[in-house]
PDB file of C-alpha atoms in Angstrom:
ATOM      1  CA  UNK A   1      -7.821  24.400   2.600  1.00 56.00           C
ATOM      2  CA  UNK A   2      -8.312  26.012   5.781  1.00 70.00           C
ATOM      3  CA  UNK A   3      -9.817  23.606   7.401  1.00 81.00           C
ATOM      4  CA  UNK A   4      -7.918  20.552   6.496  1.00 82.00           C
ATOM      5  CA  UNK A   5      -5.401  21.408   9.010  1.00 84.00           C
ATOM      6  CA  UNK A   6      -8.375  21.597  11.867  1.00 87.00           C
ATOM      7  CA  UNK A   7      -9.494  18.188  10.585  1.00 88.00           C
ATOM      8  CA  UNK A   8      -5.847  16.391  10.393  1.00 86.00           C
ATOM      9  CA  UNK A   9      -5.205  17.702  14.404  1.00 87.00           C
ATOM     10  CA  UNK A  10      -8.969  16.485  15.151  1.00 90.00           C
ATOM     11  CA  UNK A  11      -7.714  12.939  13.943  1.00 89.00           C
ATOM     12  CA  UNK A  12      -4.976  12.819  16.219  1.00 87.00           C
ATOM     13  CA  UNK A  13      -6.742  14.183  19.729  1.00 87.00           C
ATOM     14  CA  UNK A  14      -6.837  12.184  22.644  1.00 86.00           C
ATOM     15  CA  UNK A  15     -10.823  12.170  22.810  1.00 90.00           C
ATOM     16  CA  UNK A  16     -12.161   9.353  19.913  1.00 90.00           C
ATOM     17  CA  UNK A  17     -15.445  11.615  19.877  1.00 92.00           C
ATOM     18  CA  UNK A  18     -13.234  14.589  18.442  1.00 92.00           C
ATOM     19  CA  UNK A  19     -11.304  11.457  16.196  1.00 93.00           C
ATOM     20  CA  UNK A  20     -15.180  10.526  14.954  1.00 94.00           C
ATOM     21  CA  UNK A  21     -16.038  13.940  13.913  1.00 94.00           C
ATOM     22  CA  UNK A  22     -12.856  14.770  12.526  1.00 93.00           C
ATOM     23  CA  UNK A  23     -13.366  11.468  10.188  1.00 94.00           C
ATOM     24  CA  UNK A  24     -16.963  11.921   9.322  1.00 94.00           C
ATOM     25  CA  UNK A  25     -16.073  15.477   8.263  1.00 92.00           C
ATOM     26  CA  UNK A  26     -13.216  13.911   5.990  1.00 93.00           C
ATOM     27  CA  UNK A  27     -15.937  11.603   4.445  1.00 94.00           C
ATOM     28  CA  UNK A  28     -17.746  14.497   3.455  1.00 92.00           C
ATOM     29  CA  UNK A  29     -15.011  16.143   2.081  1.00 88.00           C
ATOM     30  CA  UNK A  30     -14.407  12.820  -0.105  1.00 91.00           C
ATOM     31  CA  UNK A  31     -17.841  12.609  -1.442  1.00 89.00           C
ATOM     32  CA  UNK A  32     -17.865  16.314  -2.881  1.00 85.00           C
ATOM     33  CA  UNK A  33     -14.779  15.190  -5.288  1.00 75.00           C
ATOM     34  CA  UNK A  34     -13.376  18.933  -5.401  1.00 82.00           C
ATOM     35  CA  UNK A  35     -10.462  19.619  -7.104  1.00 86.00           C
ATOM     36  CA  UNK A  36      -9.534  22.034  -4.532  1.00 86.00           C
ATOM     37  CA  UNK A  37      -9.295  18.747  -2.041  1.00 89.00           C
ATOM     38  CA  UNK A  38      -6.411  17.359  -4.677  1.00 92.00           C
ATOM     39  CA  UNK A  39      -3.601  18.872  -2.372  1.00 93.00           C
ATOM     40  CA  UNK A  40      -4.943  17.059   0.659  1.00 93.00           C
ATOM     41  CA  UNK A  41      -6.002  13.836  -0.654  1.00 95.00           C
ATOM     42  CA  UNK A  42      -2.554  12.177   0.378  1.00 95.00           C
ATOM     43  CA  UNK A  43      -2.045  13.842   4.037  1.00 94.00           C
ATOM     44  CA  UNK A  44      -5.429  12.906   4.822  1.00 95.00           C
ATOM     45  CA  UNK A  45      -5.135   9.555   4.008  1.00 97.00           C
ATOM     46  CA  UNK A  46      -2.004   9.216   5.902  1.00 96.00           C
ATOM     47  CA  UNK A  47      -3.499  10.525   8.705  1.00 95.00           C
ATOM     48  CA  UNK A  48      -6.473   8.369   8.741  1.00 96.00           C
ATOM     49  CA  UNK A  49      -4.394   4.964   7.955  1.00 97.00           C
ATOM     50  CA  UNK A  50      -2.161   6.032  11.118  1.00 96.00           C
ATOM     51  CA  UNK A  51      -5.150   6.153  13.350  1.00 95.00           C
ATOM     52  CA  UNK A  52      -6.547   2.866  12.081  1.00 96.00           C
ATOM     53  CA  UNK A  53      -3.976   0.632  14.354  1.00 95.00           C
ATOM     54  CA  UNK A  54      -5.277   0.667  18.329  1.00 93.00           C
ATOM     55  CA  UNK A  55      -8.346   0.577  20.115  1.00 92.00           C
ATOM     56  CA  UNK A  56     -11.215  -0.250  18.766  1.00 93.00           C
ATOM     57  CA  UNK A  57     -13.535   2.969  20.379  1.00 93.00           C
ATOM     58  CA  UNK A  58     -17.224   3.011  19.372  1.00 92.00           C
ATOM     59  CA  UNK A  59     -17.760   4.012  15.452  1.00 93.00           C
ATOM     60  CA  UNK A  60     -14.156   3.525  14.746  1.00 95.00           C
ATOM     61  CA  UNK A  61     -15.325   2.107  11.188  1.00 96.00           C
ATOM     62  CA  UNK A  62     -15.821   5.764   9.912  1.00 97.00           C
ATOM     63  CA  UNK A  63     -11.805   6.272   9.515  1.00 97.00           C
ATOM     64  CA  UNK A  64     -12.745   3.420   6.992  1.00 98.00           C
ATOM     65  CA  UNK A  65     -15.724   5.120   5.304  1.00 97.00           C
ATOM     66  CA  UNK A  66     -13.540   8.139   5.467  1.00 97.00           C
ATOM     67  CA  UNK A  67     -10.820   6.828   3.044  1.00 97.00           C
ATOM     68  CA  UNK A  68     -13.407   4.893   1.303  1.00 97.00           C
ATOM     69  CA  UNK A  69     -14.691   8.456   0.163  1.00 97.00           C
ATOM     70  CA  UNK A  70     -11.425   9.684  -0.584  1.00 96.00           C
ATOM     71  CA  UNK A  71     -10.739   7.113  -2.992  1.00 97.00           C
ATOM     72  CA  UNK A  72     -13.609   7.808  -5.028  1.00 95.00           C
ATOM     73  CA  UNK A  73     -11.550  11.198  -5.714  1.00 95.00           C
ATOM     74  CA  UNK A  74     -10.250  11.007  -9.402  1.00 94.00           C
ATOM     75  CA  UNK A  75      -6.956  12.038  -8.079  1.00 94.00           C
ATOM     76  CA  UNK A  76      -6.688   9.498  -5.355  1.00 96.00           C
ATOM     77  CA  UNK A  77      -4.249   6.933  -7.370  1.00 96.00           C
ATOM     78  CA  UNK A  78      -1.822   9.403  -8.098  1.00 96.00           C
ATOM     79  CA  UNK A  79      -1.947  11.109  -4.426  1.00 96.00           C
ATOM     80  CA  UNK A  80      -1.137   8.564  -1.971  1.00 97.00           C
ATOM     81  CA  UNK A  81       1.216   5.024  -1.816  1.00 97.00           C
ATOM     82  CA  UNK A  82      -0.879   2.533  -3.204  1.00 97.00           C
ATOM     83  CA  UNK A  83       1.020  -0.102  -1.297  1.00 97.00           C
ATOM     84  CA  UNK A  84       1.325   1.490   1.893  1.00 97.00           C
ATOM     85  CA  UNK A  85      -3.280   2.345   1.780  1.00 98.00           C
ATOM     86  CA  UNK A  86      -3.789  -1.315   0.509  1.00 98.00           C
ATOM     87  CA  UNK A  87      -1.665  -2.717   3.118  1.00 97.00           C
ATOM     88  CA  UNK A  88      -3.206  -0.477   5.906  1.00 97.00           C
ATOM     89  CA  UNK A  89      -6.516  -1.029   5.229  1.00 98.00           C
ATOM     90  CA  UNK A  90      -5.892  -4.908   4.715  1.00 97.00           C
ATOM     91  CA  UNK A  91      -4.442  -4.718   8.560  1.00 96.00           C
ATOM     92  CA  UNK A  92      -7.633  -3.189   9.555  1.00 96.00           C
ATOM     93  CA  UNK A  93      -9.908  -5.817   7.741  1.00 96.00           C
ATOM     94  CA  UNK A  94      -7.644  -8.946   9.783  1.00 93.00           C
ATOM     95  CA  UNK A  95      -9.384  -7.175  12.884  1.00 93.00           C
ATOM     96  CA  UNK A  96     -11.929  -9.567  14.731  1.00 89.00           C
ATOM     97  CA  UNK A  97     -15.002  -7.213  15.511  1.00 91.00           C
ATOM     98  CA  UNK A  98     -17.876  -7.885  12.712  1.00 91.00           C
ATOM     99  CA  UNK A  99     -18.923  -4.760  11.937  1.00 94.00           C
ATOM    100  CA  UNK A 100     -15.327  -3.205  12.062  1.00 95.00           C
ATOM    101  CA  UNK A 101     -13.962  -6.081   9.826  1.00 96.00           C
ATOM    102  CA  UNK A 102     -17.036  -5.669   7.272  1.00 95.00           C
ATOM    103  CA  UNK A 103     -16.155  -1.991   6.752  1.00 97.00           C
ATOM    104  CA  UNK A 104     -12.665  -2.826   6.591  1.00 97.00           C
ATOM    105  CA  UNK A 105     -13.130  -5.228   3.761  1.00 97.00           C
ATOM    106  CA  UNK A 106     -15.546  -2.881   2.067  1.00 97.00           C
ATOM    107  CA  UNK A 107     -13.149   0.038   2.357  1.00 98.00           C
ATOM    108  CA  UNK A 108     -10.519  -2.572   0.971  1.00 98.00           C
ATOM    109  CA  UNK A 109     -12.714  -2.923  -2.338  1.00 97.00           C
ATOM    110  CA  UNK A 110     -13.239   0.867  -2.855  1.00 98.00           C
ATOM    111  CA  UNK A 111      -9.514   1.693  -2.023  1.00 98.00           C
ATOM    112  CA  UNK A 112      -8.770  -1.032  -4.861  1.00 98.00           C
ATOM    113  CA  UNK A 113     -11.173   0.343  -7.348  1.00 97.00           C
ATOM    114  CA  UNK A 114      -9.454   3.684  -6.818  1.00 97.00           C
ATOM    115  CA  UNK A 115      -6.159   2.339  -7.749  1.00 97.00           C
ATOM    116  CA  UNK A 116      -7.076   0.780 -11.317  1.00 95.00           C
ATOM    117  CA  UNK A 117      -3.695   0.522 -12.177  1.00 94.00           C
ATOM    118  CA  UNK A 118      -2.088  -1.258  -9.084  1.00 96.00           C
ATOM    119  CA  UNK A 119      -2.729  -4.904  -9.074  1.00 96.00           C
ATOM    120  CA  UNK A 120      -2.920  -6.080  -5.404  1.00 96.00           C
ATOM    121  CA  UNK A 121      -3.576  -9.572  -5.614  1.00 96.00           C
ATOM    122  CA  UNK A 122      -0.295 -10.627  -4.087  1.00 95.00           C
ATOM    123  CA  UNK A 123      -1.311  -8.127  -0.896  1.00 96.00           C
ATOM    124  CA  UNK A 124      -4.847  -9.114  -0.547  1.00 97.00           C
ATOM    125  CA  UNK A 125      -5.944 -12.366  -2.422  1.00 97.00           C
ATOM    126  CA  UNK A 126      -5.669 -15.066   0.066  1.00 96.00           C
ATOM    127  CA  UNK A 127      -6.905 -13.438   2.801  1.00 96.00           C
ATOM    128  CA  UNK A 128     -10.209 -12.600   0.577  1.00 97.00           C
ATOM    129  CA  UNK A 129      -9.958 -16.240  -0.752  1.00 97.00           C
ATOM    130  CA  UNK A 130      -9.810 -17.698   2.517  1.00 96.00           C
ATOM    131  CA  UNK A 131     -12.907 -15.683   3.424  1.00 96.00           C
ATOM    132  CA  UNK A 132     -14.698 -16.712   0.740  1.00 97.00           C
ATOM    133  CA  UNK A 133     -14.288 -20.372   0.532  1.00 97.00           C
ATOM    134  CA  UNK A 134     -14.899 -20.717   4.441  1.00 95.00           C
ATOM    135  CA  UNK A 135     -18.116 -23.062   5.175  1.00 92.00           C
ATOM    136  CA  UNK A 136     -20.722 -21.006   6.432  1.00 87.00           C
ATOM    137  CA  UNK A 137     -20.632 -20.333  10.080  1.00 74.00           C
ATOM    138  CA  UNK A 138     -24.254 -20.789  10.662  1.00 60.00           C
ATOM    139  CA  UNK A 139     -27.143 -22.144   8.866  1.00 50.00           C
ATOM    140  CA  UNK A 140     -29.211 -20.059   6.125  1.00 47.00           C
ATOM    141  CA  UNK A 141     -31.914 -17.679   7.618  1.00 48.00           C
ATOM    142  CA  UNK A 142     -35.484 -17.597   6.704  1.00 45.00           C
ATOM    143  CA  UNK A 143     -36.398 -14.931   4.342  1.00 45.00           C
ATOM    144  CA  UNK A 144     -37.946 -12.732   6.951  1.00 42.00           C
ATOM    145  CA  UNK A 145     -34.703 -12.796   8.849  1.00 43.00           C
ATOM    146  CA  UNK A 146     -32.440 -11.859   5.960  1.00 43.00           C
ATOM    147  CA  UNK A 147     -30.919  -8.608   5.650  1.00 42.00           C
ATOM    148  CA  UNK A 148     -30.093  -7.120   2.317  1.00 42.00           C
ATOM    149  CA  UNK A 149     -27.169  -5.145   3.635  1.00 40.00           C
ATOM    150  CA  UNK A 150     -25.409  -7.629   6.061  1.00 40.00           C
ATOM    151  CA  UNK A 151     -26.081 -10.976   4.233  1.00 38.00           C
ATOM    152  CA  UNK A 152     -27.761 -13.925   5.450  1.00 35.00           C
ATOM    153  CA  UNK A 153     -24.906 -15.386   7.190  1.00 37.00           C
ATOM    154  CA  UNK A 154     -24.169 -14.656  11.073  1.00 38.00           C
ATOM    155  CA  UNK A 155     -20.413 -14.532  11.249  1.00 37.00           C
ATOM    156  CA  UNK A 156     -18.923 -15.293  14.933  1.00 39.00           C
ATOM    157  CA  UNK A 157     -17.856 -11.861  16.730  1.00 49.00           C
ATOM    158  CA  UNK A 158     -14.358 -12.957  17.039  1.00 53.00           C
ATOM    159  CA  UNK A 159     -13.627 -14.134  13.592  1.00 74.00           C
ATOM    160  CA  UNK A 160     -10.372 -13.741  11.593  1.00 84.00           C
ATOM    161  CA  UNK A 161     -11.915 -14.422   8.067  1.00 92.00           C
ATOM    162  CA  UNK A 162     -13.007 -12.174   5.774  1.00 94.00           C
ATOM    163  CA  UNK A 163     -16.936 -11.794   5.376  1.00 95.00           C
ATOM    164  CA  UNK A 164     -17.865 -13.578   2.119  1.00 96.00           C
ATOM    165  CA  UNK A 165     -20.392 -10.934   0.536  1.00 96.00           C
ATOM    166  CA  UNK A 166     -18.093  -8.043   1.263  1.00 96.00           C
ATOM    167  CA  UNK A 167     -14.655 -10.436   0.558  1.00 97.00           C
ATOM    168  CA  UNK A 168     -16.849 -11.190  -2.997  1.00 98.00           C
ATOM    169  CA  UNK A 169     -17.230  -7.365  -3.790  1.00 97.00           C
ATOM    170  CA  UNK A 170     -13.719  -6.983  -3.127  1.00 97.00           C
ATOM    171  CA  UNK A 171     -12.501  -9.322  -5.175  1.00 98.00           C
ATOM    172  CA  UNK A 172     -14.666  -8.392  -8.109  1.00 98.00           C
ATOM    173  CA  UNK A 173     -12.422  -4.873  -7.998  1.00 97.00           C
ATOM    174  CA  UNK A 174      -9.294  -6.772  -7.568  1.00 96.00           C
ATOM    175  CA  UNK A 175     -10.039  -8.458 -10.891  1.00 96.00           C
ATOM    176  CA  UNK A 176     -10.534  -5.198 -12.489  1.00 96.00           C
ATOM    177  CA  UNK A 177      -6.951  -4.094 -11.675  1.00 95.00           C
ATOM    178  CA  UNK A 178      -5.348  -7.568 -11.918  1.00 94.00           C
ATOM    179  CA  UNK A 179      -2.423  -7.665 -14.587  1.00 93.00           C
ATOM    180  CA  UNK A 180      -2.839 -10.322 -17.187  1.00 93.00           C
ATOM    181  CA  UNK A 181      -0.235 -12.615 -15.346  1.00 93.00           C
ATOM    182  CA  UNK A 182      -1.898 -12.440 -11.869  1.00 95.00           C
ATOM    183  CA  UNK A 183      -5.326 -13.552 -14.011  1.00 94.00           C
ATOM    184  CA  UNK A 184      -3.505 -16.639 -15.515  1.00 93.00           C
ATOM    185  CA  UNK A 185      -1.834 -17.704 -12.254  1.00 95.00           C
ATOM    186  CA  UNK A 186      -4.970 -17.130 -10.145  1.00 96.00           C
ATOM    187  CA  UNK A 187      -7.805 -17.172 -12.094  1.00 96.00           C
ATOM    188  CA  UNK A 188      -8.826 -21.354 -11.590  1.00 97.00           C
ATOM    189  CA  UNK A 189      -8.324 -20.120  -7.994  1.00 97.00           C
ATOM    190  CA  UNK A 190     -10.832 -17.335  -8.464  1.00 98.00           C
ATOM    191  CA  UNK A 191     -13.251 -19.205 -10.330  1.00 98.00           C
ATOM    192  CA  UNK A 192     -13.483 -22.191  -7.792  1.00 98.00           C
ATOM    193  CA  UNK A 193     -14.362 -19.705  -5.044  1.00 98.00           C
ATOM    194  CA  UNK A 194     -17.130 -18.062  -6.977  1.00 98.00           C
ATOM    195  CA  UNK A 195     -18.314 -21.415  -7.537  1.00 98.00           C
ATOM    196  CA  UNK A 196     -18.389 -22.555  -4.254  1.00 97.00           C
ATOM    197  CA  UNK A 197     -19.998 -18.963  -3.435  1.00 98.00           C
ATOM    198  CA  UNK A 198     -23.051 -20.253  -5.609  1.00 98.00           C
ATOM    199  CA  UNK A 199     -23.807 -23.445  -3.556  1.00 96.00           C
ATOM    200  CA  UNK A 200     -27.400 -23.516  -2.589  1.00 94.00           C
ATOM    201  CA  UNK A 201     -25.878 -23.997   1.348  1.00 93.00           C
ATOM    202  CA  UNK A 202     -24.635 -20.515   1.067  1.00 96.00           C
ATOM    203  CA  UNK A 203     -27.291 -17.253   1.797  1.00 96.00           C
ATOM    204  CA  UNK A 204     -28.800 -15.395  -0.785  1.00 97.00           C
ATOM    205  CA  UNK A 205     -26.611 -12.427  -0.201  1.00 97.00           C
ATOM    206  CA  UNK A 206     -23.760 -14.735  -0.870  1.00 97.00           C
ATOM    207  CA  UNK A 207     -24.869 -16.183  -3.836  1.00 98.00           C
ATOM    208  CA  UNK A 208     -25.745 -12.770  -5.621  1.00 98.00           C
ATOM    209  CA  UNK A 209     -22.530 -11.386  -4.776  1.00 98.00           C
ATOM    210  CA  UNK A 210     -20.995 -14.595  -6.332  1.00 98.00           C
ATOM    211  CA  UNK A 211     -23.040 -14.083  -9.487  1.00 98.00           C
ATOM    212  CA  UNK A 212     -21.777 -10.645  -9.736  1.00 98.00           C
ATOM    213  CA  UNK A 213     -18.416 -11.081  -8.897  1.00 98.00           C
ATOM    214  CA  UNK A 214     -18.394 -14.103 -11.759  1.00 98.00           C
ATOM    215  CA  UNK A 215     -19.683 -11.807 -14.152  1.00 98.00           C
ATOM    216  CA  UNK A 216     -16.820  -9.262 -13.730  1.00 98.00           C
ATOM    217  CA  UNK A 217     -14.149 -11.703 -13.619  1.00 98.00           C
ATOM    218  CA  UNK A 218     -15.291 -13.399 -16.934  1.00 98.00           C
ATOM    219  CA  UNK A 219     -15.560 -10.105 -19.034  1.00 97.00           C
ATOM    220  CA  UNK A 220     -12.171  -8.836 -17.057  1.00 96.00           C
ATOM    221  CA  UNK A 221     -10.384 -12.243 -18.416  1.00 96.00           C
ATOM    222  CA  UNK A 222     -11.930 -11.775 -21.922  1.00 96.00           C
ATOM    223  CA  UNK A 223     -10.909  -8.266 -21.975  1.00 94.00           C
ATOM    224  CA  UNK A 224      -7.219  -9.383 -21.545  1.00 94.00           C
ATOM    225  CA  UNK A 225      -7.374 -12.409 -24.015  1.00 94.00           C
ATOM    226  CA  UNK A 226      -8.472  -9.820 -26.707  1.00 91.00           C
ATOM    227  CA  UNK A 227      -5.014  -8.175 -26.069  1.00 87.00           C
ATOM    228  CA  UNK A 228      -3.262 -11.586 -26.630  1.00 89.00           C
ATOM    229  CA  UNK A 229      -2.231 -11.302 -22.646  1.00 89.00           C
ATOM    230  CA  UNK A 230      -4.482 -14.473 -21.801  1.00 90.00           C
ATOM    231  CA  UNK A 231      -4.852 -17.337 -23.584  1.00 91.00           C
ATOM    232  CA  UNK A 232      -7.485 -16.738 -26.048  1.00 92.00           C
ATOM    233  CA  UNK A 233      -9.623 -20.190 -24.927  1.00 94.00           C
ATOM    234  CA  UNK A 234      -9.649 -19.531 -21.097  1.00 95.00           C
ATOM    235  CA  UNK A 235     -12.803 -17.097 -20.964  1.00 96.00           C
ATOM    236  CA  UNK A 236     -15.268 -19.656 -22.383  1.00 97.00           C
ATOM    237  CA  UNK A 237     -13.231 -22.933 -20.666  1.00 97.00           C
ATOM    238  CA  UNK A 238     -13.977 -20.818 -17.371  1.00 98.00           C
ATOM    239  CA  UNK A 239     -17.550 -19.638 -18.495  1.00 98.00           C
ATOM    240  CA  UNK A 240     -18.413 -22.614 -19.280  1.00 98.00           C
ATOM    241  CA  UNK A 241     -16.986 -24.169 -15.821  1.00 98.00           C
ATOM    242  CA  UNK A 242     -19.104 -21.801 -13.826  1.00 98.00           C
ATOM    243  CA  UNK A 243     -21.982 -21.944 -16.219  1.00 98.00           C
ATOM    244  CA  UNK A 244     -24.160 -25.141 -14.236  1.00 98.00           C
ATOM    245  CA  UNK A 245     -24.019 -23.415 -10.872  1.00 98.00           C
ATOM    246  CA  UNK A 246     -24.947 -20.150 -12.296  1.00 98.00           C
ATOM    247  CA  UNK A 247     -28.384 -22.162 -13.923  1.00 97.00           C
ATOM    248  CA  UNK A 248     -28.505 -24.099 -10.318  1.00 97.00           C
ATOM    249  CA  UNK A 249     -28.963 -20.758  -8.898  1.00 97.00           C
ATOM    250  CA  UNK A 250     -31.877 -19.682 -11.257  1.00 96.00           C
ATOM    251  CA  UNK A 251     -33.796 -22.434  -9.305  1.00 94.00           C
ATOM    252  CA  UNK A 252     -34.553 -20.433  -6.266  1.00 93.00           C
ATOM    253  CA  UNK A 253     -37.533 -19.792  -6.262  1.00 90.00           C
ATOM    254  CA  UNK A 254     -37.596 -17.604  -3.134  1.00 94.00           C
ATOM    255  CA  UNK A 255     -35.088 -14.742  -3.513  1.00 95.00           C
ATOM    256  CA  UNK A 256     -35.805 -12.501  -6.904  1.00 96.00           C
ATOM    257  CA  UNK A 257     -32.098 -11.024  -5.995  1.00 97.00           C
ATOM    258  CA  UNK A 258     -30.525 -14.317  -6.722  1.00 97.00           C
ATOM    259  CA  UNK A 259     -32.555 -14.789  -9.969  1.00 97.00           C
ATOM    260  CA  UNK A 260     -31.805 -11.091 -11.047  1.00 97.00           C
ATOM    261  CA  UNK A 261     -28.011 -11.877 -10.548  1.00 97.00           C
ATOM    262  CA  UNK A 262     -28.680 -14.905 -12.899  1.00 97.00           C
ATOM    263  CA  UNK A 263     -30.210 -12.992 -15.993  1.00 96.00           C
ATOM    264  CA  UNK A 264     -27.487 -10.182 -15.012  1.00 96.00           C
ATOM    265  CA  UNK A 265     -24.744 -13.015 -15.648  1.00 97.00           C
ATOM    266  CA  UNK A 266     -25.939 -13.971 -18.838  1.00 96.00           C
ATOM    267  CA  UNK A 267     -26.972 -10.670 -20.061  1.00 94.00           C
ATOM    268  CA  UNK A 268     -23.368 -10.076 -19.599  1.00 95.00           C
ATOM    269  CA  UNK A 269     -21.157 -12.846 -19.882  1.00 96.00           C
ATOM    270  CA  UNK A 270     -22.773 -14.376 -23.543  1.00 95.00           C
ATOM    271  CA  UNK A 271     -22.437 -11.150 -25.517  1.00 93.00           C
ATOM    272  CA  UNK A 272     -18.877 -10.909 -24.068  1.00 93.00           C
ATOM    273  CA  UNK A 273     -18.132 -14.240 -25.269  1.00 95.00           C
ATOM    274  CA  UNK A 274     -19.435 -13.508 -28.670  1.00 92.00           C
ATOM    275  CA  UNK A 275     -22.919 -14.657 -28.424  1.00 91.00           C
ATOM    276  CA  UNK A 276     -24.704 -17.794 -27.116  1.00 91.00           C
ATOM    277  CA  UNK A 277     -23.571 -19.775 -30.012  1.00 92.00           C
ATOM    278  CA  UNK A 278     -19.628 -19.911 -28.713  1.00 94.00           C
ATOM    279  CA  UNK A 279     -20.463 -22.207 -26.182  1.00 96.00           C
ATOM    280  CA  UNK A 280     -21.074 -26.178 -26.402  1.00 96.00           C
ATOM    281  CA  UNK A 281     -24.550 -27.475 -28.025  1.00 96.00           C
ATOM    282  CA  UNK A 282     -25.856 -28.524 -24.452  1.00 96.00           C
ATOM    283  CA  UNK A 283     -24.485 -25.168 -22.693  1.00 97.00           C
ATOM    284  CA  UNK A 284     -26.787 -23.107 -25.412  1.00 95.00           C
ATOM    285  CA  UNK A 285     -29.641 -25.184 -24.941  1.00 96.00           C
ATOM    286  CA  UNK A 286     -29.929 -25.062 -21.024  1.00 97.00           C
ATOM    287  CA  UNK A 287     -28.794 -21.471 -21.303  1.00 96.00           C
ATOM    288  CA  UNK A 288     -31.945 -20.534 -23.576  1.00 95.00           C
ATOM    289  CA  UNK A 289     -34.217 -23.159 -21.572  1.00 96.00           C
ATOM    290  CA  UNK A 290     -33.269 -20.377 -18.165  1.00 97.00           C
ATOM    291  CA  UNK A 291     -33.694 -17.171 -20.164  1.00 96.00           C
ATOM    292  CA  UNK A 292     -37.119 -18.652 -20.996  1.00 96.00           C
ATOM    293  CA  UNK A 293     -38.524 -19.728 -17.833  1.00 96.00           C
ATOM    294  CA  UNK A 294     -37.095 -16.162 -16.321  1.00 96.00           C
ATOM    295  CA  UNK A 295     -38.916 -14.290 -18.929  1.00 96.00           C
ATOM    296  CA  UNK A 296     -42.049 -15.744 -17.279  1.00 95.00           C
ATOM    297  CA  UNK A 297     -40.966 -15.111 -13.523  1.00 96.00           C
ATOM    298  CA  UNK A 298     -43.522 -13.428 -11.466  1.00 95.00           C
ATOM    299  CA  UNK A 299     -40.887 -10.908 -10.261  1.00 95.00           C
ATOM    300  CA  UNK A 300     -41.170  -7.992 -12.621  1.00 95.00           C
ATOM    301  CA  UNK A 301     -37.400  -6.744 -12.612  1.00 94.00           C
ATOM    302  CA  UNK A 302     -36.326 -10.787 -13.120  1.00 95.00           C
ATOM    303  CA  UNK A 303     -39.081 -10.957 -15.728  1.00 95.00           C
ATOM    304  CA  UNK A 304     -37.930  -7.647 -17.535  1.00 95.00           C
ATOM    305  CA  UNK A 305     -33.907  -8.235 -17.428  1.00 94.00           C
ATOM    306  CA  UNK A 306     -34.744 -11.949 -19.089  1.00 95.00           C
ATOM    307  CA  UNK A 307     -36.681 -10.569 -21.723  1.00 94.00           C
ATOM    308  CA  UNK A 308     -33.879  -8.599 -22.924  1.00 92.00           C
ATOM    309  CA  UNK A 309     -31.558 -11.008 -22.224  1.00 91.00           C
ATOM    310  CA  UNK A 310     -33.776 -13.146 -25.156  1.00 92.00           C
ATOM    311  CA  UNK A 311     -33.935 -10.264 -27.078  1.00 88.00           C
ATOM    312  CA  UNK A 312     -29.823 -10.142 -27.133  1.00 82.00           C
ATOM    313  CA  UNK A 313     -29.571 -13.909 -27.586  1.00 83.00           C
ATOM    314  CA  UNK A 314     -32.102 -13.989 -30.392  1.00 80.00           C
ATOM    315  CA  UNK A 315     -30.110 -10.879 -31.931  1.00 74.00           C
ATOM    316  CA  UNK A 316     -26.807 -13.185 -31.773  1.00 50.00           C
ATOM    317  CA  UNK A 317     -25.845 -15.864 -34.490  1.00 42.00           C
ATOM    318  CA  UNK A 318     -28.583 -19.038 -34.647  1.00 42.00           C
ATOM    319  CA  UNK A 319     -28.087 -21.576 -32.238  1.00 42.00           C
ATOM    320  CA  UNK A 320     -26.904 -24.910 -33.322  1.00 42.00           C
ATOM    321  CA  UNK A 321     -29.820 -27.188 -31.972  1.00 37.00           C
TER     322      UNK A 321
END
């Protein structure tokens, strides 16, 4: 408690080095998730948000990292003004500098995750979907040039668009907190953005993120349908629509991350929807064929997941062949 006023004072210092040191201290405090931090979460977040506008000094993304760390605290949601935090971080995400924008969209996803009862779709949904749907700004890089952390597409330094990998990850968080009404109204747009991101012309990092977000999206729609809040046929309809894009990703023989994403999509989605027999007959056959192929993958990780998925499929209702 004694250190918090010192940190807060450091955040408002005129020297950016002092601001940076203070933000890093907040980040470290946030990562401890200590109960003693609870009374200070609100004031610290407010102070950090106040520093986001203005000049982009070196390493300013540490402010966003500090907010992200605080958002993981169990008492975060009840300690902050949810709409104000989302709006503040979203504004930072619209800055043009690439590294700062990436940090802001990542932070936005963390904040949304920390606010599970706050539907933020109306505030940030369009921004994320615009970034996801935008055509790649550069050709896909080779395997040697690819970077797992940054994605394989090089955004222009001065872009107003959300970077696609971080935007897809943020969209997954958005799906978890979205209301049933939002899912019904916006689900088709989310579905199409995910499908676009699985296209062969997208980088492996974007396709991998799309597979994970697609899995989460279908699982979340299914959860809402079970309570009657979403039409019962929607989850399967949207899964069937996504399936050809998922299966196409399994044909990427270079990047095992993409094939892993395919196996994990099938592992998560098919059982959630009641087993492979709930799908159309042609889809059942295509799913089984894909799993059989991945079960013989040269990558041990892909093979392991696919073998587990095969066991799950065999344990479900018999396929209608």
